[in-house]
Amino acid sequence: MRILVTAAGSHGDVAPYTGLGVRLAEAGHEVALATHGSYAETVERCGLEFRPLPGDPQGGGGKDGGGKGGMLRRAKEFVGELGQGIAQAAEPGADVLLLSTSTAPLGWHVAEALGTASAGVYLQPVEPTGEFGPVVGGTRSLGRWGNRAAGRAALGVVDRLHRDAVAQLRARLDLPPLSGPAMRRRLVGEQWPALHGFSTALVRRPADWRPGLAVVGNWWPVGSGELPDQVEEFLAAGPAPVFIGFGSMGAGQGERLGRLAVEALRAAGQRGILQAGWAGLTADAENVLTVGQLDHAALFPRVAAVVHHAGAGTAAATLRAGAPSVPVPVTADQPFWARRLTAIGAAVAPIPFRDLTAERLASAIRQAVTDPSHRECAAAAAARMAKEDGAGRVVDLVARLGRGDL
């Protein structure tokens, strides 16, 4: 079948779909991945067809610039462009649309217009549940009733953000008006399927979720399996280092974060590998190596601990490697994943990014490296993750959609 996967956002929001796309292609399907132009080379290198979606995930004036009103305005503009982009990406045709968390509120309407089968392939558990509060925003548990109410309110915020874009998109597609909440009710009635690409080692399927929703395990980014020569040489030159990286967070704070990281590593008595990321981390210090993008699956099993922003992808990669985590969450779903890592014993207590100091980071690194329980818990979770085949479950779902079983 012809399959169109849609994903938008940062590298961690997109990269897992390369692995999913490859597995679907290996099953005999024609796979296109629609995402931002900055990922075109990555997609095509995996042997998948690239279709462009608008937007520069690293642009837009930063993640925290321009105040709340400016951020909301830019977000509405982006989702409006994204809706049109998904419709254009689907024009060459597809038998199945697979929609990420960020593209689903728009992709539902495109699938309806095309009469195409669709399913969710989510990286976050956004469906309301009594078992935990909304993932985005980091709300702590409010009890079963409060968690469900907060979860519904969070979806309401998403629907309001997409309201104008949905109206414009449905008009373009010659569909009658339909609100976001009305579409969600329709999907519930149809038991629309959504598979969640994270491990039950971190989040079990909530017992109060409706039929059609499943937690299946991660689909992993396509990696080279190799590390640059300079990294191999650094690893061989001394004891296992501590990895420090903040992914797409901290834009414009590279110099400050680099100094802070070096001070923390020196105080903790550790060597370090700093990943530049969007922040542009830099460091000129003995026993510290600065690197660009590299294969986390190849590096993380060989480090003493991982300091990270607790994005879904990096949190999962660290756990898969059996490495202790020092989570420094910044925003969105990151506090949720940070607390999950700590709850299962694989991480020290999270340090909120706004409260990060060299002293606090040094203390957390020392704890992560010297307390063997964190590595033991991470290894236990990694063993559980190894038994899961999230991409295989998506392949099975696509086969059932093709047969009309759903």
Coordinates of C-alpha atoms in Angstrom, one line a residue:
M1 CA 0.0 0.0 0.0
R2 CA 0.9 3.6 -0.3
I3 CA 1.5 5.0 3.2
L4 CA 1.9 8.7 4.1
V5 CA 3.4 9.4 7.6
T6 CA 3.1 13.0 8.8
A7 CA 5.3 14.4 11.6
A8 CA 6.2 18.0 12.7
G9 CA 8.4 19.6 15.3
S10 CA 11.9 19.2 16.5
H11 CA 14.4 16.4 15.7
G12 CA 13.0 14.3 18.5
D13 CA 9.5 14.7 17.2
V14 CA 10.5 13.5 13.7
A15 CA 13.4 11.1 13.9
P16 CA 11.5 8.1 15.3
Y17 CA 9.3 8.1 12.2
T18 CA 12.3 7.3 10.0
G19 CA 12.7 4.0 11.8
L20 CA 8.9 3.4 11.5
G21 CA 9.0 4.2 7.8
V22 CA 11.8 1.8 7.1
R23 CA 10.0 -1.0 8.9
L24 CA 6.9 -0.3 6.8
A25 CA 9.0 -0.3 3.6
E26 CA 10.6 -3.6 4.6
A27 CA 7.1 -5.0 4.8
G28 CA 6.6 -4.1 1.1
H29 CA 4.8 -0.7 1.4
E30 CA 5.6 2.5 -0.5
V31 CA 6.3 5.0 2.3
A32 CA 6.4 8.8 2.2
L33 CA 7.3 10.9 5.2
A34 CA 5.9 14.4 5.2
T35 CA 7.9 16.7 7.5
H36 CA 9.9 20.0 7.5
G37 CA 12.4 20.7 4.8
S38 CA 15.3 20.6 7.2
Y39 CA 14.8 16.9 7.6
A40 CA 14.7 16.1 3.8
E41 CA 18.2 14.7 3.7
T42 CA 17.6 12.5 6.8
V43 CA 14.4 11.1 5.3
E44 CA 15.8 10.4 1.9
R45 CA 19.0 8.8 3.3
C46 CA 16.7 6.2 4.9
G47 CA 15.3 5.3 1.4
L48 CA 11.9 7.0 2.1
E49 CA 10.1 9.5 -0.1
F50 CA 10.2 13.0 1.4
R51 CA 7.2 15.3 1.1
P52 CA 7.6 18.8 2.5
L53 CA 5.6 20.4 5.3
P54 CA 5.9 24.1 6.0
G55 CA 7.8 25.7 8.9
D56 CA 11.3 25.8 10.3
P57 CA 11.2 24.1 13.7
Q58 CA 14.3 26.0 14.7
G59 CA 13.1 29.3 13.6
G60 CA 10.2 31.5 14.6
G61 CA 12.0 33.8 16.9
G62 CA 12.9 31.2 19.6
K63 CA 10.7 29.2 21.9
D64 CA 10.3 31.9 24.5
G65 CA 10.6 35.2 22.6
G66 CA 7.9 37.8 22.0
G67 CA 5.8 37.1 25.0
K68 CA 2.7 34.9 25.4
G69 CA 0.6 36.8 22.9
G70 CA 3.3 36.6 20.3
M71 CA 3.9 32.9 20.9
L72 CA 0.1 32.2 20.5
R73 CA -0.1 34.2 17.3
R74 CA 2.9 32.4 15.8
A75 CA 1.5 29.0 16.9
K76 CA -1.9 29.8 15.1
E77 CA -0.1 30.9 12.0
F78 CA 2.0 27.7 12.0
V79 CA -0.9 25.3 12.4
G80 CA -2.7 27.2 9.6
E81 CA 0.2 26.6 7.3
L82 CA 0.6 23.1 8.5
G83 CA -2.9 22.2 7.7
Q84 CA -2.5 23.3 4.1
G85 CA 0.8 21.5 3.9
I86 CA -0.6 18.2 5.0
A87 CA -3.4 18.5 2.4
Q88 CA -0.7 19.2 -0.3
A89 CA 1.4 16.3 0.9
A90 CA -1.6 14.0 0.6
E91 CA -2.5 15.1 -2.9
P92 CA -0.3 12.5 -4.7
G93 CA -2.5 9.9 -3.0
A94 CA -2.2 7.4 -0.1
D95 CA -4.0 4.3 1.0
V96 CA -3.2 5.0 4.7
L97 CA -2.4 8.2 6.6
L98 CA -0.4 7.8 9.8
L99 CA -0.6 10.9 12.0
S100 CA 1.7 12.0 14.7
T101 CA 0.5 13.8 17.9
S102 CA 1.1 17.3 16.3
T103 CA -0.4 16.5 12.9
A104 CA -3.4 14.5 13.9
P105 CA -5.8 17.5 14.7
L106 CA -5.4 18.5 11.1
G107 CA -4.7 15.2 9.4
W108 CA -8.1 13.8 10.5
H109 CA -9.8 16.2 8.2
V110 CA -7.5 15.4 5.3
A111 CA -8.2 11.7 5.7
E112 CA -11.9 12.4 5.7
A113 CA -11.8 14.4 2.5
L114 CA -9.7 11.7 0.8
G115 CA -11.8 8.8 2.1
T116 CA -8.5 7.4 3.3
A117 CA -7.9 5.0 6.2
S118 CA -5.9 6.6 9.0
A119 CA -4.5 5.9 12.4
G120 CA -2.5 7.7 15.1
V121 CA 1.1 7.0 15.7
Y122 CA 1.7 9.1 18.8
L123 CA 4.8 9.7 20.9
Q124 CA 2.9 11.1 23.9
P125 CA -0.2 9.8 25.8
V126 CA -2.5 12.7 25.2
E127 CA -5.8 10.9 25.8
P128 CA -7.4 12.0 29.2
T129 CA -7.0 9.5 32.0
G130 CA -7.5 9.3 35.7
E131 CA -4.1 7.8 36.2
F132 CA -2.1 11.0 35.5
G133 CA -2.6 14.6 34.5
P134 CA -2.0 16.1 31.1
V135 CA 1.4 15.3 29.7
V136 CA 2.0 18.7 28.2
G137 CA 2.3 21.3 30.9
G138 CA 3.7 18.9 33.5
T139 CA 0.6 18.9 35.7
R140 CA 1.0 16.7 38.8
S141 CA -1.6 14.2 39.7
L142 CA -4.9 15.8 40.8
G143 CA -6.6 12.6 41.7
R144 CA -8.6 10.4 39.2
W145 CA -11.5 12.9 38.6
G146 CA -9.1 15.9 38.5
N147 CA -6.7 14.2 36.1
R148 CA -9.5 13.4 33.7
A149 CA -10.9 16.9 33.9
A150 CA -7.5 18.5 33.4
G151 CA -6.9 16.1 30.4
R152 CA -10.1 17.2 28.8
A153 CA -9.3 20.8 29.4
A154 CA -5.9 20.3 27.8
L155 CA -7.5 18.9 24.6
G156 CA -9.8 21.9 24.6
V157 CA -6.8 24.2 24.5
V158 CA -5.5 22.2 21.5
D159 CA -8.8 22.4 19.7
R160 CA -9.0 26.2 20.3
L161 CA -5.5 26.6 18.9
H162 CA -6.5 24.7 15.8
R163 CA -10.0 26.1 15.4
D164 CA -9.3 28.7 12.6
A165 CA -6.9 26.3 10.8
V166 CA -9.5 23.5 10.8
A167 CA -12.2 25.8 9.4
Q168 CA -9.9 27.0 6.6
L169 CA -8.8 23.4 5.9
R170 CA -12.3 22.0 5.7
A171 CA -13.4 24.8 3.4
R172 CA -10.4 24.1 1.1
L173 CA -11.3 20.4 1.1
D174 CA -15.0 21.1 0.4
L175 CA -16.1 19.6 3.7
P176 CA -18.9 20.9 5.8
P177 CA -17.9 22.8 9.0
L178 CA -17.0 20.6 11.9
S179 CA -15.3 21.6 15.1
G180 CA -12.4 19.9 16.8
P181 CA -14.5 18.6 19.7
A182 CA -17.1 17.2 17.3
M183 CA -14.3 15.4 15.3
R184 CA -13.0 13.9 18.5
R185 CA -16.4 12.6 19.4
R186 CA -16.7 11.0 16.0
L187 CA -13.3 9.3 16.4
V188 CA -14.3 7.9 19.8
G189 CA -17.5 6.6 18.3
E190 CA -15.5 4.9 15.5
Q191 CA -12.9 3.6 18.0
W192 CA -10.3 5.2 15.7
P193 CA -7.0 3.5 16.4
A194 CA -3.9 5.2 17.8
L195 CA -0.8 3.3 18.7
H196 CA 1.6 5.0 21.2
G197 CA 5.3 4.6 20.5
F198 CA 6.7 4.6 24.0
S199 CA 7.5 1.7 26.4
T200 CA 5.3 0.2 29.0
A201 CA 8.5 0.4 31.1
L202 CA 7.7 4.1 31.5
V203 CA 4.0 4.3 31.0
R204 CA 1.6 1.4 31.1
R205 CA -1.6 1.7 29.1
P206 CA -4.1 3.4 31.3
A207 CA -7.0 1.1 32.3
D208 CA -9.6 3.7 31.6
W209 CA -8.6 4.4 28.0
R210 CA -11.2 3.5 25.3
P211 CA -10.8 0.6 22.9
G212 CA -8.5 1.3 20.0
L213 CA -5.7 3.0 22.0
A214 CA -2.6 0.9 22.8
V215 CA 0.9 1.4 24.1
V216 CA 3.2 -0.7 21.9
G217 CA 6.8 0.3 22.5
N218 CA 9.1 2.7 20.7
W219 CA 9.9 3.0 17.1
W220 CA 13.5 4.0 17.0
P221 CA 15.3 6.5 14.7
V222 CA 17.5 5.1 11.9
G223 CA 21.1 5.4 13.2
S224 CA 24.5 4.7 11.7
G225 CA 25.5 2.5 14.5
E226 CA 28.9 4.2 14.4
L227 CA 30.6 7.1 16.2
P228 CA 33.0 9.7 14.7
D229 CA 36.7 8.9 15.2
Q230 CA 37.2 11.7 17.6
V231 CA 34.5 10.3 19.9
E232 CA 35.9 6.8 19.7
E233 CA 39.4 8.3 20.6
F234 CA 37.9 10.3 23.5
L235 CA 36.1 7.2 24.9
A236 CA 39.2 5.1 24.7
A237 CA 41.3 7.8 26.5
G238 CA 39.8 7.4 29.9
P239 CA 36.9 6.3 32.1
A240 CA 33.3 6.5 30.7
P241 CA 32.3 10.1 30.4
V242 CA 29.0 11.9 31.2
F243 CA 27.0 13.0 28.2
I244 CA 25.3 16.4 28.4
G245 CA 22.8 17.7 25.8
F246 CA 19.6 19.7 25.8
G247 CA 18.4 18.8 22.3
S248 CA 16.2 21.5 20.8
M249 CA 16.1 23.5 24.1
G250 CA 18.1 26.4 25.3
A251 CA 18.5 28.2 22.0
G252 CA 21.0 31.1 22.3
Q253 CA 22.3 29.9 25.7
G254 CA 25.1 27.8 24.4
E255 CA 28.0 29.7 26.0
R256 CA 26.4 29.9 29.4
L257 CA 25.3 26.3 29.4
G258 CA 28.8 25.2 28.2
R259 CA 30.5 27.0 31.1
L260 CA 28.0 25.6 33.6
A261 CA 28.5 22.1 32.3
V262 CA 32.3 22.3 32.5
E263 CA 32.1 23.6 36.1
A264 CA 29.7 20.8 37.1
L265 CA 31.8 18.1 35.5
R266 CA 35.0 19.4 37.1
A267 CA 33.3 19.5 40.5
A268 CA 31.9 16.0 40.1
G269 CA 35.3 14.7 38.9
Q270 CA 33.9 13.5 35.6
R271 CA 34.9 13.6 31.9
G272 CA 32.2 14.9 29.6
I273 CA 30.8 14.8 26.1
L274 CA 28.7 17.9 25.3
Q275 CA 26.3 17.9 22.4
A276 CA 25.9 21.3 20.8
G277 CA 22.2 20.9 20.0
W278 CA 20.1 24.0 19.2
A279 CA 21.6 25.8 22.2
G280 CA 25.0 25.6 20.5
L281 CA 26.8 24.3 23.6
T282 CA 30.5 25.0 23.4
A283 CA 33.4 24.2 25.8
D284 CA 37.1 24.5 25.6
A285 CA 38.3 22.5 28.6
E286 CA 40.4 19.5 29.3
N287 CA 38.5 16.2 29.5
V288 CA 35.5 17.7 27.7
L289 CA 34.6 16.9 24.1
T290 CA 32.0 18.9 22.1
V291 CA 30.1 17.1 19.4
G292 CA 27.3 17.6 16.9
Q293 CA 24.5 15.3 16.0
L294 CA 25.4 11.7 16.5
D295 CA 23.8 8.3 17.1
H296 CA 22.6 8.1 20.7
A297 CA 22.0 4.4 20.4
A298 CA 25.7 3.9 19.6
L299 CA 27.0 6.3 22.4
F300 CA 24.7 6.0 25.4
P301 CA 25.6 2.4 26.4
R302 CA 29.2 3.6 26.8
V303 CA 28.6 6.6 29.1
A304 CA 28.5 6.9 32.9
A305 CA 25.3 8.9 32.9
V306 CA 23.2 11.1 30.5
V307 CA 22.2 14.7 31.4
H308 CA 19.3 15.6 29.1
H309 CA 16.2 17.7 28.7
A310 CA 13.9 14.7 29.0
G311 CA 12.3 14.9 25.6
A312 CA 10.5 11.7 24.8
G313 CA 13.1 10.5 22.3
T314 CA 16.2 11.2 24.4
A315 CA 14.6 9.9 27.6
A316 CA 13.7 6.6 25.8
A317 CA 17.2 6.3 24.2
T318 CA 18.9 6.8 27.6
L319 CA 16.7 4.1 29.2
R320 CA 17.2 1.7 26.2
A321 CA 20.9 2.0 26.8
G322 CA 20.6 1.2 30.5
A323 CA 22.2 4.5 31.4
P324 CA 21.3 6.6 34.5
S325 CA 19.5 9.8 33.7
V326 CA 20.0 13.4 35.1
P327 CA 16.8 15.0 33.7
V328 CA 16.7 18.8 33.3
P329 CA 13.2 19.4 31.8
V330 CA 12.4 22.7 30.2
T331 CA 8.9 22.7 28.8
A332 CA 6.0 20.8 27.2
D333 CA 6.0 17.0 27.9
Q334 CA 9.6 17.0 29.3
P335 CA 8.6 17.3 33.0
F336 CA 6.3 14.3 32.5
W337 CA 9.0 12.1 31.1
A338 CA 11.5 13.3 33.7
R339 CA 9.2 12.3 36.6
R340 CA 8.6 8.9 34.9
L341 CA 12.3 8.2 34.8
T342 CA 12.7 9.1 38.4
A343 CA 9.6 7.1 39.5
I344 CA 11.1 3.9 38.1
G345 CA 14.4 4.6 39.7
A346 CA 16.4 5.1 36.5
A347 CA 17.0 8.8 37.2
V348 CA 17.9 11.2 40.0
A349 CA 15.3 13.8 40.9
P350 CA 14.7 16.2 38.0
I351 CA 16.3 19.7 38.0
P352 CA 14.0 22.2 36.3
F353 CA 16.0 24.0 33.6
R354 CA 15.1 27.4 35.2
D355 CA 16.8 26.3 38.4
L356 CA 19.9 24.7 36.9
T357 CA 23.2 25.7 38.5
A358 CA 26.6 24.2 38.3
E359 CA 26.4 23.1 41.9
R360 CA 23.1 21.4 41.6
L361 CA 24.2 19.7 38.4
A362 CA 27.4 18.5 39.9
S363 CA 25.5 17.0 42.9
A364 CA 23.1 15.2 40.6
I365 CA 25.9 13.8 38.4
R366 CA 27.7 12.5 41.4
Q367 CA 24.5 10.7 42.6
A368 CA 23.8 9.3 39.1
V369 CA 27.3 7.9 38.7
T370 CA 27.9 6.6 42.2
D371 CA 24.5 5.1 43.2
P372 CA 24.3 1.8 41.4
S373 CA 20.5 1.5 41.8
H374 CA 19.9 4.0 39.0
R375 CA 21.9 2.0 36.5
E376 CA 20.3 -1.2 37.8
C377 CA 16.7 0.2 37.3
A378 CA 17.6 1.5 33.9
A379 CA 19.0 -1.9 32.9
A380 CA 15.8 -3.6 34.0
A381 CA 13.7 -1.2 32.0
A382 CA 16.0 -1.7 29.0
A383 CA 15.4 -5.5 29.2
R384 CA 11.7 -4.9 29.1
M385 CA 12.0 -2.5 26.2
A386 CA 14.0 -5.0 24.2
K387 CA 11.0 -7.4 24.2
E388 CA 8.7 -4.7 22.6
D389 CA 8.3 -4.2 18.9
G390 CA 6.5 -0.9 18.5
A391 CA 7.2 -0.6 14.7
G392 CA 6.0 -4.2 14.2
R393 CA 2.7 -3.4 15.9
V394 CA 2.2 -0.5 13.4
V395 CA 3.0 -2.8 10.5
D396 CA 0.3 -5.2 11.8
L397 CA -2.2 -2.3 12.2
V398 CA -1.5 -1.1 8.6
A399 CA -2.2 -4.7 7.4
R400 CA -5.5 -4.7 9.2
L401 CA -6.5 -1.3 7.8
G402 CA -5.7 -2.6 4.3
R403 CA -7.9 -5.6 4.8
G404 CA -10.7 -3.4 6.2
D405 CA -10.7 -5.1 9.5
L406 CA -10.9 -1.8 11.4

